XYZ file of C-alpha atoms in Angstrom:
334
model
C -26.256 22.425 2.282
C -27.758 19.575 0.634
C -26.840 16.281 1.789
C -28.769 12.976 2.044
C -28.487 13.371 5.946
C -31.027 13.872 8.879
C -29.505 15.630 11.119
C -25.522 16.600 10.975
C -25.191 15.669 15.168
C -26.521 12.208 14.090
C -24.428 11.950 10.423
C -21.118 9.248 12.419
C -23.247 7.411 14.721
C -26.274 6.399 11.475
C -23.295 5.862 9.083
C -21.953 3.213 11.438
C -25.519 1.790 11.853
C -24.913 1.816 8.319
C -22.232 0.390 7.810
C -23.382 -2.458 10.477
C -26.448 -3.067 8.206
C -24.287 -4.101 5.034
C -21.515 -5.621 6.144
C -22.473 -8.336 9.213
C -20.594 -10.417 7.101
C -18.034 -8.902 7.731
C -17.572 -6.627 10.389
C -19.258 -6.333 13.605
C -19.842 -1.985 14.590
C -19.734 -1.531 18.729
C -21.375 1.514 18.086
C -21.675 2.553 21.887
C -17.786 3.401 21.473
C -17.946 3.863 17.249
C -15.302 1.708 16.032
C -15.373 -1.066 13.429
C -14.359 -3.968 14.018
C -13.184 -7.150 11.805
C -15.912 -9.886 12.651
C -13.393 -12.783 13.433
C -10.776 -10.604 15.935
C -8.897 -10.946 17.728
C -7.678 -14.064 16.403
C -5.109 -16.365 18.405
C -2.069 -15.820 17.414
C -2.160 -12.666 15.412
C -0.768 -9.124 15.258
C -4.059 -7.017 15.939
C -3.881 -3.979 13.303
C -5.655 -0.494 14.332
C -5.960 2.872 12.397
C -9.093 5.434 13.374
C -9.062 9.268 12.440
C -11.717 12.059 11.473
C -14.984 10.852 10.202
C -15.556 12.358 6.817
C -12.237 9.923 4.658
C -14.334 7.158 4.296
C -14.152 4.271 2.601
C -10.930 4.978 5.426
C -10.766 4.051 8.162
C -13.630 2.014 8.328
C -14.809 0.862 5.055
C -10.355 -1.346 5.353
C -11.066 -3.356 8.364
C -11.335 -6.902 7.603
C -9.341 -9.925 7.023
C -5.959 -8.734 4.718
C -5.719 -5.417 6.560
C -6.918 -3.507 9.612
C -8.892 -5.779 12.364
C -10.600 -2.027 14.387
C -10.558 1.471 13.334
C -12.161 3.781 15.536
C -14.493 6.378 13.899
C -14.483 10.192 15.735
C -16.542 12.863 14.832
C -16.230 14.842 10.996
C -12.684 15.911 10.881
C -12.105 15.701 14.562
C -9.806 13.156 16.268
C -10.976 9.786 18.073
C -10.885 10.116 21.678
C -8.356 7.528 23.977
C -11.314 6.060 25.461
C -11.992 4.484 21.924
C -8.611 3.575 20.566
C -7.834 1.887 24.407
C -10.636 0.039 23.481
C -10.445 -1.440 20.418
C -6.794 -2.125 21.757
C -8.072 -4.433 24.353
C -9.963 -6.004 22.800
C -8.179 -6.986 19.435
C -4.679 -7.966 21.284
C -4.850 -11.776 21.048
C -1.666 -11.748 22.665
C 1.035 -10.635 20.110
C 0.414 -7.490 20.654
C -1.279 -4.619 18.855
C 0.031 -1.913 16.494
C -0.915 1.717 16.197
C -0.848 2.835 12.250
C -1.809 6.488 13.089
C -1.661 9.991 10.134
C -0.187 12.325 11.711
C -2.338 14.654 12.688
C -1.698 16.140 16.307
C -4.730 15.130 17.763
C -4.883 11.686 16.122
C -0.832 11.113 17.598
C -1.705 12.495 20.705
C -4.957 10.275 21.375
C -3.226 7.044 19.855
C -0.216 8.125 21.956
C -2.999 8.177 25.244
C -4.703 4.984 24.439
C -0.912 3.409 24.097
C -0.757 4.127 28.046
C -3.710 3.170 28.736
C -3.788 -0.491 26.974
C -0.251 -1.334 28.714
C -1.318 0.454 32.243
C -4.527 -1.581 32.177
C -4.185 -4.864 30.412
C -0.430 -5.198 29.614
C -1.231 -4.965 26.456
C 1.635 -4.693 23.797
C 1.510 -1.631 21.398
C 3.693 0.140 19.330
C 2.663 2.554 16.588
C 4.206 3.868 13.269
C 2.616 7.276 11.902
C 2.267 8.310 8.816
C 3.725 11.091 6.810
C 4.374 11.275 3.512
C 2.494 14.408 2.344
C 4.941 16.571 0.558
C 3.151 20.187 -0.010
C 3.557 21.810 3.691
C 5.852 21.124 5.635
C 3.636 21.813 8.964
C -0.015 22.517 8.321
C -2.877 24.056 11.124
C -3.250 20.481 12.342
C 0.535 19.382 12.237
C 3.732 19.718 13.400
C 5.554 17.805 10.604
C 4.054 16.708 7.069
C 0.731 15.388 7.354
C -0.277 11.557 6.928
C -2.434 11.475 3.208
C -2.426 8.291 1.222
C 0.104 6.171 2.356
C -1.273 5.379 5.286
C -4.371 3.162 2.611
C -0.967 1.381 0.914
C 0.316 0.802 4.090
C -2.611 -0.512 5.596
C -3.286 -3.032 3.329
C 0.445 -4.301 3.090
C 0.966 -4.550 6.789
C -2.422 -6.068 7.089
C -0.628 -9.026 4.356
C 2.609 -9.455 7.002
C 0.150 -8.994 10.593
C -2.643 -12.243 8.316
C 0.757 -14.516 8.025
C 2.015 -14.904 12.246
C 4.869 -11.907 11.808
C 5.503 -10.643 15.141
C 4.859 -7.221 16.119
C 8.508 -5.460 16.045
C 9.060 -7.251 12.387
C 5.190 -5.202 11.507
C 6.486 -2.545 12.756
C 9.655 -2.040 11.233
C 7.931 -3.120 7.734
C 5.293 -0.197 8.939
C 7.993 2.203 8.664
C 9.639 1.526 5.716
C 6.269 1.067 3.724
C 6.108 5.051 4.827
C 9.841 5.916 4.547
C 9.114 5.029 0.502
C 6.311 6.778 -0.063
C 5.111 10.372 -0.874
C 2.348 11.947 -1.611
C 0.358 15.266 -2.973
C -2.478 16.242 -3.840
C -5.003 19.030 -4.743
C -8.421 20.887 -4.386
C -11.019 21.999 -7.814
C -13.994 22.377 -4.952
C -14.611 22.574 -0.922
C -16.509 20.647 0.821
C -19.023 21.203 3.508
C -19.067 19.596 6.883
C -22.343 18.545 8.102
C -21.931 20.427 11.570
C -20.733 23.984 10.184
C -23.567 24.044 7.460
C -21.256 26.177 4.751
C -17.382 25.754 2.462
C -14.848 25.701 4.196
C -12.922 27.323 1.781
C -13.839 29.866 -1.358
C -12.613 28.542 -4.881
C -13.504 30.570 -7.788
C -14.725 28.792 -10.618
C -11.183 29.499 -12.312
C -9.585 28.555 -9.445
C -7.732 25.472 -8.130
C -5.396 24.707 -4.591
C -2.593 22.697 -5.045
C -1.208 21.077 -1.614
C -4.667 20.580 -0.299
C -4.394 18.478 2.958
C -7.722 16.450 3.458
C -9.335 18.445 6.221
C -8.999 21.060 3.974
C -5.736 22.973 4.744
C -4.767 25.216 1.950
C -1.627 24.169 0.183
C 1.414 25.281 -1.582
C -0.867 28.046 -4.008
C -3.949 28.673 -5.519
C -3.440 28.826 -8.957
C -5.535 29.506 -12.006
C -8.170 26.334 -13.537
C -5.086 24.280 -15.972
C -5.889 21.131 -17.925
C -5.207 17.814 -16.489
C -1.526 17.098 -17.719
C -0.494 20.279 -16.533
C -2.053 19.220 -12.431
C -0.458 15.866 -13.071
C 3.128 17.932 -13.733
C 1.787 20.097 -10.435
C 1.356 17.021 -8.471
C 4.229 14.265 -9.859
C 6.898 16.234 -10.133
C 7.384 17.185 -6.817
C 6.689 14.035 -5.108
C 8.859 12.234 -7.742
C 12.050 14.604 -5.914
C 11.586 14.663 -2.498
C 12.160 10.593 -1.552
C 13.587 11.268 -4.667
C 12.628 8.712 -6.545
C 14.794 7.282 -10.170
C 14.939 6.245 -13.130
C 14.949 2.162 -12.178
C 12.372 2.268 -9.207
C 9.566 0.381 -9.544
C 6.479 1.879 -7.846
C 2.620 1.848 -6.529
C 0.693 4.374 -8.447
C -2.341 5.543 -6.538
C -4.363 8.429 -7.348
C -6.736 8.630 -5.181
C -10.036 10.562 -5.421
C -11.172 13.236 -2.668
C -15.266 12.073 -2.683
C -16.550 14.718 -5.814
C -14.439 13.854 -8.756
C -15.598 10.782 -10.908
C -13.973 8.298 -11.407
C -13.475 9.128 -15.265
C -11.289 11.878 -14.265
C -9.923 10.207 -12.173
C -8.403 7.778 -15.029
C -7.553 11.242 -17.065
C -5.531 11.867 -14.826
C -4.197 8.078 -13.762
C -3.193 8.257 -18.184
C -1.126 11.384 -17.037
C 0.786 10.736 -14.525
C 1.103 7.086 -15.777
C 2.674 9.323 -19.056
C 5.471 11.227 -16.686
C 6.479 8.326 -14.819
C 7.526 6.556 -18.152
C 9.192 9.878 -19.048
C 11.351 9.402 -16.396
C 12.160 6.173 -16.417
C 9.900 4.203 -13.393
C 8.337 1.252 -13.632
C 5.082 0.832 -12.784
C 4.658 -2.625 -10.468
C 1.092 -1.514 -9.577
C -1.650 0.863 -9.460
C -4.785 1.784 -7.542
C -7.255 4.105 -8.855
C -10.428 5.503 -6.875
C -11.770 7.449 -3.655
C -9.732 5.547 -1.227
C -9.218 8.420 1.379
C -11.225 11.179 0.636
C -12.407 14.583 2.302
C -16.610 14.308 2.108
C -17.737 15.570 -1.522
C -14.367 17.543 -2.266
C -13.560 17.636 -5.988
C -10.001 16.711 -6.447
C -7.319 13.923 -6.418
C -4.000 13.273 -4.946
C -1.441 10.972 -5.933
C 0.437 8.362 -4.570
C 4.090 6.428 -4.805
C 5.415 3.973 -2.918
C 8.392 2.621 -4.012
C 8.713 -1.001 -4.145
C 9.962 -4.284 -4.495
C 9.302 -8.425 -4.602
C 8.268 -8.553 -1.392
C 6.328 -5.205 -0.475
C 4.495 -6.169 -4.336
C 3.632 -10.150 -2.893
C 2.435 -8.190 0.275
C 0.280 -5.820 -1.260
C -0.943 -8.903 -4.412
C -1.896 -11.090 -0.866
C -5.190 -11.753 -0.270
C -7.842 -8.757 1.133
C -11.781 -8.913 1.916
C -12.810 -5.276 3.174
C -15.743 -3.378 2.083
C -12.830 -1.110 0.756
C -10.876 -2.792 -0.484
C -10.830 -6.148 -1.778
C -9.193 -9.310 -3.965
C -8.469 -12.532 -4.371
C -10.699 -13.346 -1.423
């Protein structure tokens, strides 16, 4: 195992210290509870937005804390859900009287612990909490970590769009309804060229031969739909785009945000090769790309590979996507 770490047991804590040192203008970090906060949270009259999950997916979620996105993010151990006490502390801390929305990826531990945190916050402080669970991965119906579809790339787009709506001062129920609409209109699928190595494990999560790829992989190394011989980018793009387009389904005349996400170990030049192929496939299907996003935003440590997310949008969603955002992981118009 070759990693830029000190002790595997200290990776998460030391990374959070690094985040606090790197972004003191935008963030404050509760190192004891492993919570990243927007520096000016809570903001009176604004719905608080919280997400979180296992570490190892950076910049998700801590990198999306800031103006125009999240108010707080809870960090678990690598690929391990945060505990309810973390989420309860974050919920109470960002409640400015307008309530709090939990944005939860559909992994069993995340869903259960966020539900417990919402109940605890309501009982302890009277905080009104609503939740939305993202479940956009079309690859498999159930996985090692989930009942139902996994929450993946749509989570990034949802946090940005809903963050803009909360910034406008919209009420909690309206923000929650918008989050559900975004989730319902987004689909994703990913693939891997290599495994990743969890620091505490010290060895790859799974084995892939040099001439193999896993299609439909999860962000924790969960098995996908099928293991296939390595193929050119244009064929890989078809394997990802076709199931996504057919699932909603997306149809001729739709407008989408097209998101090609790197899993952590794939260079940007290759992600742009993939985006070119994706864009051509969408063009041939008569689907208009209203906005695009390319890069490493929801990763799996150093796994090589990518995912494709499509979100069907209207004028309102595009406007909210374009609204200013200022976080370590996503920034424009600010």
